[in-house]
Each structure stands twice: as C-alpha cells, then as structure tokens.
CSV table of C-alpha atoms in Angstrom, one decimal:
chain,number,residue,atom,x,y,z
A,1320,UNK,CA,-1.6,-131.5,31.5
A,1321,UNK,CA,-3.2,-132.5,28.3
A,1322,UNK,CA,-1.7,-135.9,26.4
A,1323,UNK,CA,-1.4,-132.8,23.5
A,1324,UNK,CA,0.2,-130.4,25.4
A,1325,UNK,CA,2.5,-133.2,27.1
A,1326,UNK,CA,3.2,-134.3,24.0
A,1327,UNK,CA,4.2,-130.6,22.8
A,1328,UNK,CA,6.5,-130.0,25.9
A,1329,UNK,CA,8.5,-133.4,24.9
A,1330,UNK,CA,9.1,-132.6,21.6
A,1331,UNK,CA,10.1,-129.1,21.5
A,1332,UNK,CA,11.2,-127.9,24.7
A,1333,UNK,CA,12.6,-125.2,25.8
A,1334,UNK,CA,12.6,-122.9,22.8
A,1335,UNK,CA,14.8,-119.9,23.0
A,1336,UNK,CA,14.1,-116.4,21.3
A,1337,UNK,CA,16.9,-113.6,20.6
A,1338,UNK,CA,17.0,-110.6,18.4
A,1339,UNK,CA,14.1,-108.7,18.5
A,1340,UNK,CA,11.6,-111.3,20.4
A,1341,UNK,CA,10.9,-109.3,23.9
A,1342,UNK,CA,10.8,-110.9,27.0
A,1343,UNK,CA,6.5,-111.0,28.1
A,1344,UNK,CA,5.2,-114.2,27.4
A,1345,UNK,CA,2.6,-113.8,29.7
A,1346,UNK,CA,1.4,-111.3,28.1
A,1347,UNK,CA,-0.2,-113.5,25.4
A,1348,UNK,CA,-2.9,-114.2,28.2
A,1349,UNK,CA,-3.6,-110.7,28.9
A,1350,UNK,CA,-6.6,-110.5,26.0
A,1351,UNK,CA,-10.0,-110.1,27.1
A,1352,UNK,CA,-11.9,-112.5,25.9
A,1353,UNK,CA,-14.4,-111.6,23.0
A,1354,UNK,CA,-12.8,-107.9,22.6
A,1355,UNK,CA,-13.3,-106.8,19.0
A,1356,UNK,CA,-11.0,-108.7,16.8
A,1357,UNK,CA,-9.2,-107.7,13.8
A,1358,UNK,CA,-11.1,-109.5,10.7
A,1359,UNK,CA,-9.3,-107.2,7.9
A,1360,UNK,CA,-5.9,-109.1,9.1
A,1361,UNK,CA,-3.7,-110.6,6.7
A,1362,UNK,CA,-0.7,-111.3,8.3
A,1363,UNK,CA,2.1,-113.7,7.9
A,1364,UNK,CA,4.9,-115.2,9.5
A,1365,UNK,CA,7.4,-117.6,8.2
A,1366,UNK,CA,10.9,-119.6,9.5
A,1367,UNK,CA,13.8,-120.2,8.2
A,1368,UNK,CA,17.6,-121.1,9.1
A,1369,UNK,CA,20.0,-118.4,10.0
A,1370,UNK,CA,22.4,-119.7,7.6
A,1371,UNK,CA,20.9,-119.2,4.4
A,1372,UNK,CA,19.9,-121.4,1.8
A,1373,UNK,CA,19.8,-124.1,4.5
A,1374,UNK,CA,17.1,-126.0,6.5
A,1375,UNK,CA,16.3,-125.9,9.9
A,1376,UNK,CA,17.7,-128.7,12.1
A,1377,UNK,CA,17.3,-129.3,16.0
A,1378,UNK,CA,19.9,-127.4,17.5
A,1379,UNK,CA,20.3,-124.7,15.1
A,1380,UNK,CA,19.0,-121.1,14.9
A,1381,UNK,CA,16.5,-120.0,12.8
A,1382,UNK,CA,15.4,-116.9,11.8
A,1383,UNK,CA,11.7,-115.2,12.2
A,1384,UNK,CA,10.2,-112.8,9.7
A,1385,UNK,CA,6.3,-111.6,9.7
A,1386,UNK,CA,4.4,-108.7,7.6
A,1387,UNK,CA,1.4,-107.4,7.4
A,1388,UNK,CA,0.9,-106.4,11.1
A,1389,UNK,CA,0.0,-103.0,12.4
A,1390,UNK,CA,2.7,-100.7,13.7
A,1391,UNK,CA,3.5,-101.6,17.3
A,1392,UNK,CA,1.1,-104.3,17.4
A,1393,UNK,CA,2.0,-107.0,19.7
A,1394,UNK,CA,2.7,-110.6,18.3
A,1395,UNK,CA,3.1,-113.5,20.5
A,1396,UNK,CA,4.2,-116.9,19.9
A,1397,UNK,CA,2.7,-120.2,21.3
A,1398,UNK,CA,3.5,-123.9,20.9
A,1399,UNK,CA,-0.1,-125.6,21.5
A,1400,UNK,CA,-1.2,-123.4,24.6
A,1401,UNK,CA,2.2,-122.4,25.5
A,1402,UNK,CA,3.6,-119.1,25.4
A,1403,UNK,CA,7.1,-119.7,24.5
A,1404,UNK,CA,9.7,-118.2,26.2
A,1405,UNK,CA,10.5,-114.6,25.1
A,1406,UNK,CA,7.7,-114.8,22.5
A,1407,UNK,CA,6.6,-111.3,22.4
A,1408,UNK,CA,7.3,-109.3,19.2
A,1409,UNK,CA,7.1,-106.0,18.1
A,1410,UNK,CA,5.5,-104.8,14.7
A,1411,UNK,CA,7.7,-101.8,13.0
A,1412,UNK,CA,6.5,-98.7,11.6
A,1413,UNK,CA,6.1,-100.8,8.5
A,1414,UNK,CA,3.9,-103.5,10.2
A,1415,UNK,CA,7.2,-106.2,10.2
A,1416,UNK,CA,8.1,-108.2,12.8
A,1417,UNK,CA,11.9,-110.0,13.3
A,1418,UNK,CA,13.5,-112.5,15.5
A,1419,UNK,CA,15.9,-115.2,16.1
A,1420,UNK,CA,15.4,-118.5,17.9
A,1421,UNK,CA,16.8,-121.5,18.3
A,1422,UNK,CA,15.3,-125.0,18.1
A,1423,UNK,CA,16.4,-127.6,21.2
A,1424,UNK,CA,18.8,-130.2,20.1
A,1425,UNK,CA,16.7,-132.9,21.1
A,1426,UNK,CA,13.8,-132.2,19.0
A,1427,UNK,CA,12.0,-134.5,16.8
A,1428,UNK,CA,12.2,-133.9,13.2
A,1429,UNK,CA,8.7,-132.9,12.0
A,1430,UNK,CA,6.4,-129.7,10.9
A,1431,UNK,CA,5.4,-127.9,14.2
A,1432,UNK,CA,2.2,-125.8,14.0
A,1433,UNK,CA,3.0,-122.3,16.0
A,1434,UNK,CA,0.2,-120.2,16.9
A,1435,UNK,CA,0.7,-116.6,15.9
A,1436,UNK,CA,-1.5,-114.0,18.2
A,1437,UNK,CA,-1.6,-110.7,17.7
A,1438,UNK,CA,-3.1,-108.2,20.1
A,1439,UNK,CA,-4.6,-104.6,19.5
A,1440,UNK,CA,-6.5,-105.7,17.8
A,1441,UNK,CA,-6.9,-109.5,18.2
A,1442,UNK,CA,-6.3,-112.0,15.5
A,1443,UNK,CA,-4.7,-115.5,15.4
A,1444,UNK,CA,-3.4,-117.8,12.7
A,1445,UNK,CA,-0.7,-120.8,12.5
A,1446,UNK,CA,2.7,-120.8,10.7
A,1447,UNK,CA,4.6,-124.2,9.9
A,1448,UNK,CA,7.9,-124.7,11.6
A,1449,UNK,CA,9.5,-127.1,9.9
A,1450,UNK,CA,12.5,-129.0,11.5
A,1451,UNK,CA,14.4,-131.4,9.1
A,1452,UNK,CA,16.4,-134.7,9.9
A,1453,UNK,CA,20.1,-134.5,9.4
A,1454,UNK,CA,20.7,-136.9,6.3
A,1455,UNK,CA,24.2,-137.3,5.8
A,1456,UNK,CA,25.7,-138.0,2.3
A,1457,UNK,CA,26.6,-141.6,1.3
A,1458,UNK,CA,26.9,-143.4,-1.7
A,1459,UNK,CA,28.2,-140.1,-3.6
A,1460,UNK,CA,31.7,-142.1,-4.5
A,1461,UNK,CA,29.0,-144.1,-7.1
A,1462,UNK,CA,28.4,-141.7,-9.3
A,1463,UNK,CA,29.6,-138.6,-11.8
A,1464,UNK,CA,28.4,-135.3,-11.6
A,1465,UNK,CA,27.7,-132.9,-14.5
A,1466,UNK,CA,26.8,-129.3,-13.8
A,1467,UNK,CA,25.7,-126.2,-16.2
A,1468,UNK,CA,23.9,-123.1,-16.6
A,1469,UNK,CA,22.4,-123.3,-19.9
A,1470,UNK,CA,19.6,-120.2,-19.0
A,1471,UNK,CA,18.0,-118.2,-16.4
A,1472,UNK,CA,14.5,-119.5,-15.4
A,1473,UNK,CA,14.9,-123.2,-15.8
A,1474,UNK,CA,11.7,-125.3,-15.0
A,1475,UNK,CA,11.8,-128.9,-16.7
A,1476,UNK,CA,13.7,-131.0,-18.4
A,1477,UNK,CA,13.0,-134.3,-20.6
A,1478,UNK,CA,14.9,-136.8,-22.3
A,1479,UNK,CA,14.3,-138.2,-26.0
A,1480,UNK,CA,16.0,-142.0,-26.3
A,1481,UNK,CA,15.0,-141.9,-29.9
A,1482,UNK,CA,17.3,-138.8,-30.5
A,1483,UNK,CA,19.5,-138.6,-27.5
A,1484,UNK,CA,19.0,-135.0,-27.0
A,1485,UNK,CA,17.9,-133.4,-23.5
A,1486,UNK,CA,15.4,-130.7,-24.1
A,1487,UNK,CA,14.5,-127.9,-20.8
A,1488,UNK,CA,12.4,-125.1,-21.0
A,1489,UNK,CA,13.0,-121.4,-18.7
A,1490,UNK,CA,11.2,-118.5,-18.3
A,1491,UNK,CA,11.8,-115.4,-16.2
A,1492,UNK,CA,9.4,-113.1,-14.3
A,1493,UNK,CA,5.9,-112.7,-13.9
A,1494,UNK,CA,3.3,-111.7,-16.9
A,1495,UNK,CA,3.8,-110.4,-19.7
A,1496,UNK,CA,7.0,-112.7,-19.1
A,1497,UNK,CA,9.0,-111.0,-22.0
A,1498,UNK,CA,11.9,-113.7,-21.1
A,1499,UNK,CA,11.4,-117.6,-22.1
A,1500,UNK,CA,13.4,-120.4,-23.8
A,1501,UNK,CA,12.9,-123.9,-25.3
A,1502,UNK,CA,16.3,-125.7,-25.5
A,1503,UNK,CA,17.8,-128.4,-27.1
A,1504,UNK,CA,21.1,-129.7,-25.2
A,1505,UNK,CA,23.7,-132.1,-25.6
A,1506,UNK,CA,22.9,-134.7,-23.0
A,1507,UNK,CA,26.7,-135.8,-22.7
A,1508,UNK,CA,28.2,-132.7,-22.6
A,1509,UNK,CA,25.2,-130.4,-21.3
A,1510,UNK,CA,25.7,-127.9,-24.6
A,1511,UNK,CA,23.4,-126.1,-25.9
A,1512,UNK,CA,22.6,-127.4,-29.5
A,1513,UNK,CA,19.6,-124.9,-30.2
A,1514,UNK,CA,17.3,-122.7,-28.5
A,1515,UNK,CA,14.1,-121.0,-29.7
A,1516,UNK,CA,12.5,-118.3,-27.8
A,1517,UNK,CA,8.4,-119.0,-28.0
A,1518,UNK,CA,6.1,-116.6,-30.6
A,1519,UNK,CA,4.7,-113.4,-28.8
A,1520,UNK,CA,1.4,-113.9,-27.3
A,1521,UNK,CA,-1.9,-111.7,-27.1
A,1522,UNK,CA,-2.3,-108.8,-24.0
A,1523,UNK,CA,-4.8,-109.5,-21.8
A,1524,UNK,CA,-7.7,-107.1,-21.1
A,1525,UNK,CA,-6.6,-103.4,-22.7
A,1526,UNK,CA,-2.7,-104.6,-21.8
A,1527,UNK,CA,-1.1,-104.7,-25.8
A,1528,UNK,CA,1.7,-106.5,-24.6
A,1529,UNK,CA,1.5,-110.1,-23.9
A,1530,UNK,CA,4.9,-111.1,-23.3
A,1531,UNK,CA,5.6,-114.4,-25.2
A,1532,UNK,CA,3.9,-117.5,-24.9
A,1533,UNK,CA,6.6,-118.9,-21.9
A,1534,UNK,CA,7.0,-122.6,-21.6
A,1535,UNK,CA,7.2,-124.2,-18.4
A,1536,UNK,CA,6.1,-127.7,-18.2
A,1537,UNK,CA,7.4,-130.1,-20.8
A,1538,UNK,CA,7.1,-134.3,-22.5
A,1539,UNK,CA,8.8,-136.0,-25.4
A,1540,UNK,CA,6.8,-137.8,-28.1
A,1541,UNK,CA,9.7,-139.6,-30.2
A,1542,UNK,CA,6.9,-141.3,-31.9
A,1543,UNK,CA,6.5,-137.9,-33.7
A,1544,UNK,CA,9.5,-136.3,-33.2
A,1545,UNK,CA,8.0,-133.6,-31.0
A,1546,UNK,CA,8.2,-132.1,-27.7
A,1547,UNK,CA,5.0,-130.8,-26.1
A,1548,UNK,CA,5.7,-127.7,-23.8
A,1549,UNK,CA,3.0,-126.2,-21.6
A,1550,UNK,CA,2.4,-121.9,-21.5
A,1551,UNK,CA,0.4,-121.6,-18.1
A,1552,UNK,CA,0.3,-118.5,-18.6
A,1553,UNK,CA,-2.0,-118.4,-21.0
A,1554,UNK,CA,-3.7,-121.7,-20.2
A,1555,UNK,CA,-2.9,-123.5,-23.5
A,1556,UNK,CA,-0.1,-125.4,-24.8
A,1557,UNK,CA,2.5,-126.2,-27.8
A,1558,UNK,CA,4.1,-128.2,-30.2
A,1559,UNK,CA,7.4,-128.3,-31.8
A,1560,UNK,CA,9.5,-130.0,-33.9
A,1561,UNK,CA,12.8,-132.1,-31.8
A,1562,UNK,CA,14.8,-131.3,-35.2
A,1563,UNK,CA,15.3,-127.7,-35.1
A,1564,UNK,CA,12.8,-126.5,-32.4
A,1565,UNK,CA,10.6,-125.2,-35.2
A,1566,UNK,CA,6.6,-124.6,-33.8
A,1567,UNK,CA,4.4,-127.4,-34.8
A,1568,UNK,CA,1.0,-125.9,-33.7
A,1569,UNK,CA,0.1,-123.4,-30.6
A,1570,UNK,CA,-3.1,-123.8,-29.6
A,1571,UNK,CA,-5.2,-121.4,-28.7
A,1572,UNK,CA,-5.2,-119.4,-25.2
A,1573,UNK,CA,-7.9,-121.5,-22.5
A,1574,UNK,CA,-7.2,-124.5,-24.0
A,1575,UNK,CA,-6.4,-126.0,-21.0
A,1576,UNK,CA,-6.5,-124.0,-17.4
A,1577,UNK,CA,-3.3,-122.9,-15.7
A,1578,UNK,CA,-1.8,-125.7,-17.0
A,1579,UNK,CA,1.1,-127.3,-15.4
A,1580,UNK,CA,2.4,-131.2,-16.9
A,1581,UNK,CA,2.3,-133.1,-19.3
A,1582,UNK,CA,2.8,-136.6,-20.1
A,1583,UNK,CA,2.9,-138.6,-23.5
A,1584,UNK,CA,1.7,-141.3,-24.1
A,1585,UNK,CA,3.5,-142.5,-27.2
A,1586,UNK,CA,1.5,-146.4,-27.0
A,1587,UNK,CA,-1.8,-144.9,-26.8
A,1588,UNK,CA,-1.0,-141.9,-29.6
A,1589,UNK,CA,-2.0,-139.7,-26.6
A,1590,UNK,CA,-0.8,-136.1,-24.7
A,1591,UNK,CA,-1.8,-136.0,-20.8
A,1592,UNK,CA,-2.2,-132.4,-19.5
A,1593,UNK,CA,-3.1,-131.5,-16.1
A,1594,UNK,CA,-5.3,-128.6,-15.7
A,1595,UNK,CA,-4.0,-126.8,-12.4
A,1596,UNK,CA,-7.1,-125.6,-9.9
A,1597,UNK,CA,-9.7,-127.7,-11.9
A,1598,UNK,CA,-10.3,-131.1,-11.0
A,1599,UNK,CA,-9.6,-132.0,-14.6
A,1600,UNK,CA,-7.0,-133.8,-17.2
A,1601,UNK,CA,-7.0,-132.9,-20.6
A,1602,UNK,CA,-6.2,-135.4,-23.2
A,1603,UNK,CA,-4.4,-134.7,-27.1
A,1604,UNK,CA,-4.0,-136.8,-30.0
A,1605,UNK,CA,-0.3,-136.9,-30.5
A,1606,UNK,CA,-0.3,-138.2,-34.7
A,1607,UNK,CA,-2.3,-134.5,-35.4
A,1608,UNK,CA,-2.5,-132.9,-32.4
A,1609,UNK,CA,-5.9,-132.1,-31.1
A,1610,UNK,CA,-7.9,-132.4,-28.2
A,1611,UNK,CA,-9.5,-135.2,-27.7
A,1612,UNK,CA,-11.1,-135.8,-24.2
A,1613,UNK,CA,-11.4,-133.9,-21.0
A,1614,UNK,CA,-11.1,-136.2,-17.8
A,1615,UNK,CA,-12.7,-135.1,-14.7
A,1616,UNK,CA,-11.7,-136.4,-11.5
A,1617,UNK,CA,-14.2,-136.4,-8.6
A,1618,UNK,CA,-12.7,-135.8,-4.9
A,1619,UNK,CA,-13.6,-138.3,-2.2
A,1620,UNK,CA,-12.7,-135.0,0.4
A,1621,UNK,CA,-16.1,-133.6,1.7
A,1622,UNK,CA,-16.7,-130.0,-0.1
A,1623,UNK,CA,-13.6,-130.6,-1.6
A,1624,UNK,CA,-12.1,-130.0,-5.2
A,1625,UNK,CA,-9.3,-132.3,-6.8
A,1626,UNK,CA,-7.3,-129.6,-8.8
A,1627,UNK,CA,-4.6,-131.4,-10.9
A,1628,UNK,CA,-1.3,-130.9,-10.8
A,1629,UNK,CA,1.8,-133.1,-11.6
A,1630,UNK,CA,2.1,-136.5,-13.8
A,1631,UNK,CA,3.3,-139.8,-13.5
A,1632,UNK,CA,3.2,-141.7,-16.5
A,1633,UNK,CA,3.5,-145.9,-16.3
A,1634,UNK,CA,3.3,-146.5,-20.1
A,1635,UNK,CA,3.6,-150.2,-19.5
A,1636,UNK,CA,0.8,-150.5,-17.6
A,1637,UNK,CA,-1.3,-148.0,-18.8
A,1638,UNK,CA,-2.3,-146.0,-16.0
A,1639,UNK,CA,-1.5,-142.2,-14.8
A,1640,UNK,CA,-1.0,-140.6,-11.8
A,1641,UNK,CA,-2.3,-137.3,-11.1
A,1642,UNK,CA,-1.9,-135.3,-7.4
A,1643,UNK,CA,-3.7,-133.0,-6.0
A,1644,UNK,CA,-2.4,-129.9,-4.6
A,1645,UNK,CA,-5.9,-129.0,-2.8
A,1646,UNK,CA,-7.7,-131.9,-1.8
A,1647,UNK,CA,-4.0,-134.0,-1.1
A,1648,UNK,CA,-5.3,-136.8,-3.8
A,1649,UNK,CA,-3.8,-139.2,-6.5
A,1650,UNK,CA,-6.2,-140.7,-8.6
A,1651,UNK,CA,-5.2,-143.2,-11.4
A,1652,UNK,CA,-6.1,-143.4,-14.9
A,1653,UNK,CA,-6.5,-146.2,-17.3
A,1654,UNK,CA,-4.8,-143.8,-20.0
A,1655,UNK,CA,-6.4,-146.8,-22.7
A,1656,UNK,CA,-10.1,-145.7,-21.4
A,1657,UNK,CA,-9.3,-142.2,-20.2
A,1658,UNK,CA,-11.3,-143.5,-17.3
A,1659,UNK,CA,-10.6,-142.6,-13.7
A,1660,UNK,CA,-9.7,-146.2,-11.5
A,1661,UNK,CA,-9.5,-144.7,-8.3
A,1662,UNK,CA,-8.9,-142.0,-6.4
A,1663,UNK,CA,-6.6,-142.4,-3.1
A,1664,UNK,CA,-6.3,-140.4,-0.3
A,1665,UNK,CA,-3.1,-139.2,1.3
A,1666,UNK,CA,-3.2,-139.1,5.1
A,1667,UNK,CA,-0.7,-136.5,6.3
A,1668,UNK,CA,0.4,-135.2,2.9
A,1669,UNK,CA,0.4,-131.1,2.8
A,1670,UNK,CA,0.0,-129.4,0.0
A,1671,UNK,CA,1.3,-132.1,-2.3
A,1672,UNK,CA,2.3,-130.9,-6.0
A,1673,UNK,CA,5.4,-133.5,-7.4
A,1674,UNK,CA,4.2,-136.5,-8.4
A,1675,UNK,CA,6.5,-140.2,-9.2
A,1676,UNK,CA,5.5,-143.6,-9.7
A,1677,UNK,CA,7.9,-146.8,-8.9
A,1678,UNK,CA,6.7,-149.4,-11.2
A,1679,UNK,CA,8.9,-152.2,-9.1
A,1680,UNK,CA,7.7,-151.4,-5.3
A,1681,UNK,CA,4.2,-150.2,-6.4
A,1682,UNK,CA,5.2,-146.9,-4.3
A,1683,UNK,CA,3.6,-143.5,-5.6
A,1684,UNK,CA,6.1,-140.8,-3.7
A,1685,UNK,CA,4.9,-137.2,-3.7
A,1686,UNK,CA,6.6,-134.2,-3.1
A,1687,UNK,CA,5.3,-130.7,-1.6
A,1688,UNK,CA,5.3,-127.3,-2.6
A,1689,UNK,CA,7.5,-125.5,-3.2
A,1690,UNK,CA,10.3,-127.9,-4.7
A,1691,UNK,CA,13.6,-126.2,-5.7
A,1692,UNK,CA,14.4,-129.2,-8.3
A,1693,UNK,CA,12.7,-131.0,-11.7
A,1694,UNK,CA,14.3,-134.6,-12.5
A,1695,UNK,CA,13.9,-136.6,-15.5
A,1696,UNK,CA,15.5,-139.9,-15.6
A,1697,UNK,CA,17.6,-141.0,-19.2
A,1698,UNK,CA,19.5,-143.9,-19.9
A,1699,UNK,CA,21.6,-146.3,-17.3
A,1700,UNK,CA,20.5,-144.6,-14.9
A,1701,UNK,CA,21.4,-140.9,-15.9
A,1702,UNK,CA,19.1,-138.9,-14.1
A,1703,UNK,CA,18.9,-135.0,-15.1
A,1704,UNK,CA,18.2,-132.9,-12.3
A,1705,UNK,CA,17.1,-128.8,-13.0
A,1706,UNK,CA,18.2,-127.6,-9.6
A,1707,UNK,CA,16.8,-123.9,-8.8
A,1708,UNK,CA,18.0,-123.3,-5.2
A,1709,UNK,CA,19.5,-120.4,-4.7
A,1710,UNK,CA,22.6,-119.6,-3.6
A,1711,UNK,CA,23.1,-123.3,-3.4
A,1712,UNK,CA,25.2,-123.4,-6.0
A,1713,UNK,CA,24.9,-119.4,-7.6
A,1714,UNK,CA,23.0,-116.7,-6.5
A,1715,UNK,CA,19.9,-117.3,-8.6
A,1716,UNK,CA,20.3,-120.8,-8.6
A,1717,UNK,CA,19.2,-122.4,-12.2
A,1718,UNK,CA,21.1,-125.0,-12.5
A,1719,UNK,CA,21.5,-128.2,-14.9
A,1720,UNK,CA,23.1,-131.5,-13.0
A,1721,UNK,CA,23.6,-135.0,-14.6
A,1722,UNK,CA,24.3,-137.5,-12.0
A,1723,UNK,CA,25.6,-141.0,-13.4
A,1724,UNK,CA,26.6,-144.4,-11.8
A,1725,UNK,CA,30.1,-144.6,-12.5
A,1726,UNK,CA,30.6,-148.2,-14.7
C-alpha cells in the first residue's frame, strides 16, 4: 500500500453510504480503459450535513447531492483509489443523483478530495468533503449581543467614529437587481435612521431595464463625511453624503471591473478599490473624487493571474492588503507610493476571498469562499457582524449582530 493510500485509509475509514448509494463498489473498476469518454460532461457533486444549516463533523451524516449526469448513468465514489463502500449511485430521469453517508468518528478534521466517476460514458472529477473540528463555545459570558433585521440582502457594514452612525448596504437578486439599499443605523440601538435606495442604472445590450445601481461593498471617509459604496454590477462605484444619504457623484459604468472592496484611506486623501478577476487595484482621490491611479499586481504563480478581491487597510503603517481569489495571493501596498512591496504566497489556502490584517501579531488571516458573515470592528471593541446564514437564525438569514465586552 501506498504511504497516500495508507494515509487515506487512517484518516477516513470505513465510510458508510445509505439512501440511495447502491451497494457495487467494485464496479468502479469495471471501465475499460481508454473507452470513449464523456468530454461534454459538466457534472457536479456537493456534501453537506443532514441537519441543515450545519457543518459536517466526524461522526455525523451528511447528505449527497449531484446534477448534471445522464439518466441512469452510474456514479461511483472513491477516496484516493478506493472504492468506498456502497459507493455506487444512480442518475434519475433528470440526471440527479442522492445519498446519505456518514463520516467515521475518528476522522481527522480537514477537506477530503473524493473522486467522482461516472461510467457510460466515462468522465471523472473531484468534489471537496469538508469535515470541521468541533469548537465548543467559551468566553460568550464576556460579552452583549445585539441582533436585527434592518433589510433583505445585507452585504457590508462600516462604522463612522466621527459620526457614530453604522452604515450597511443590501441588495436582492441577480441583474437587473430592482432591489437595493444604503442605510444609515443607530449603532446603539441597531435602528434604522435613513435609508436611500441607489438611482436606476442603464440596460445592458437591448435590455431597457437596468435595475438600480445596487451597492454591495462599502468604506467610510469621515474626513469628508462620505461613504463610498461599490455597484459590481455595473463595475463602477459611488459616493454619498453620511448626513442624509444624499448621492455625491456615481461614476460612470467600467470604472472599475466587477468590483468588490473598498478601503479609505483618510491620511493619504485616498479610496482603494479592488478590481475582482483583474490583477488590479484602483485608487480615488477622496477631497474630489476622482481616479487617480490603477495599481497592477503581478502573480509570482506560473501562468497565473492575481485577481483582487478583499481589503485590509493598516492606515498607520501605510500598507494594504489585497487577496487573491485565483492565484491564492496577498500582496502589500505602500498606499503613500501606490507601489506594490510584495507579493506572498499562501501554501494551502483555497480559494481565498476575506481578507484581515492584525497590526499587533503581524498575522494576515484569510477567509474562503463562500463566507456567510461581513464584520467591521467600532469602538471598545464593538464588533458588527452582518450574518447571512440561513436558517441560522431566520429562513433567509440577513442578519445584523453587535457583540460587545461587557464593562
């Protein structure tokens, strides 16, 4: 046996299958090698716990669900070159697949790649299993927790210490996206004190209706009283007034692509915006806002493309952090040069997209896609969390949560 496939059978042995996984593991070696294989497949499998709205831990079941398979095609399971037990299942009239299994108890936390075959005809991908550690609460007793809806659609939030007001922005659906708020809230009581939904924007192609220009991501410039919102949508972004929530300037669509963050700058009179799928940061001037500079960042991965996604801001020290959710990148910026320092590579990370910076420890922490939460810290220790998991706390999730340190 391999040192792999030893290492395989320790950590996950055992696996059991229910539902509608059919007993024939062997069968996953009954393909002829070099038959004609299936190159239009696009098929895809996915895990998740039985229980809803919860991860998967050793011990528990999880649930199985594939599409895109052809009616009564085969689809067998393997860990490394292992059949797993029972891992034959059956595609549906509709080209589904279902099952239950459930993970050993001794099994090391960690993301297990599972080879998915399918036969007749042939093709064969990998789906992450990923089995959490069992974190149990502590500390809780230390601190006060705040909870409201405030919208549908919630994305970021950001805090202005110059005003004292908590500003989020929501959107709903996919484009046109007819449905989209900026807020202003009461950061002690979680009120809303205004809301503004954004102007309409243009149709693309021969479409008349564009929907509105929806704001996702969003910074806080108490220098000039603004907040900066980002409408990935249609690639640009926008200004407006922390006052009344009264538009200060929308530039144009294509200002900046799919954008995503952005980060102010109020020292260097600058707006950081990443520029999602391009290995790019764009850079505004804050006292009139304009663009200003266009960063690009080079990727150290062979044949590979930095596309920039979430911010970390370090104001004091003038640098910002900027992952990569392709090439699994951070690369710093002098925001006083709008030079790129360095880029560093992530070993391990996977599809990184959340970005934080610990100015003490010196630790950059990322987080991977997707991420049910948004948190922006306020003052003595007040952190505001936008929490969209659903049915963790309502069906559609979108919640607002303060957590403070009791005195």
């Amino acid at each position: 046996m391999s040192r792999l496939d030893s290492l395989l059978h320790r950590r996950l042995p055992g696996l059991l299958v229910a539902g509608t996984l059919l007993i024939g593991a062997g069968a996953a070696l009954a393909q002829t090698a070099f038959e004609p294989m299936d190159r239009a497949a696009n098929h895809q499998l996915r895990f998740t716990a039985a229980e809803q709205g919860r991860p998967i831990h050793a011990g528990g079941e999880v649930a199985v669900a594939g599409q895109g398979f052809r009616p009564g095609q085969k689809v067998t399971l393997l860990y490394g070159a292992t059949p797993l037990p029972g891992g034959t299942l059956v595609a549906d009239a509709e080209g589904k697949v279902s099952g239950r299994m459930t993970i050993p108890a001794e099994a090391e936390a960690g993301t297990y790649p599972i080879v998915v075959v399918a036969q007749g005809p042939y093709n064969a991908t990998i789906a992450s299993l990923k089995v959490s550690p069992r974190i149990p609460l502590s500390g809780q007793e230390g601190f006060e927790l705040k909870e409201a809806q405030v919208a549908r659609g919630l994305y970021q939030s950001a805090y202005s210490a110059r005003n004292k007001a908590l500003f989020v922005t929501s959107a709903v659906g996919r484009p046109p996206v007819r449905q989209s708020e900026l807020l202003r809230l009461d950061p002690e009581t979680l009120a809303v004190v205004a809301r503004v939904t954004p102007q309409a924007a243009p149709g693309r192609g021969a479409a008349a209706d564009g929907g509105v220009y929806a704001v996702y991501g969003i910074g806080v410039d108490d220098a000039n009283d603004t907040v900066w919102v980002t409408n990935s949508r249609q690639n640009t972004v926008a200004v407006y007034r922390q006052s009344d929530l009264a538009l200060v300037r929308q530039f144009e669509p294509g200002t900046v692509n799919h954008v995503r963050d952005v980060a102010i700058d109020p020292q260097a009179g600058k707006a950081f915006v990443s520029a999602t799928f391009r290995p790019e940061v764009v850079v505004f001037g804050t006292g009139k806002p304009e663009v200003s500079n266009r960063i690009e960042i080079p990727s150290g991965v062979r044949g590979g493309t930095f596309s920039a996604a979430s911010l970390s801001l370090d104001a004091k020290a003038h640098r910002l952090y900027v992952v990569s959710n392709t090439t699994n990148e951070v690369a710093v910026i002098d925001t006083r040069t709008d030079k790129v320092e360095k880029v560093l590579p992530v070993p391990g990370a996977r599809g990184s997209i959340g970005v934080s910076h610990d100015p003490r420890s010196g630790r950059i922490f990322l987080g991977p896609a997707p991420l049910a939460n948004h948190v922006s810290a306020g003052p003595d220790g007040t952190v505001y969390a936008v929490d969209k998991s659903a049915n963790a706390r309502q069906e559609e999730g979108d919640t607002l949560l303060r957590i403070r340190p009791r005195s």
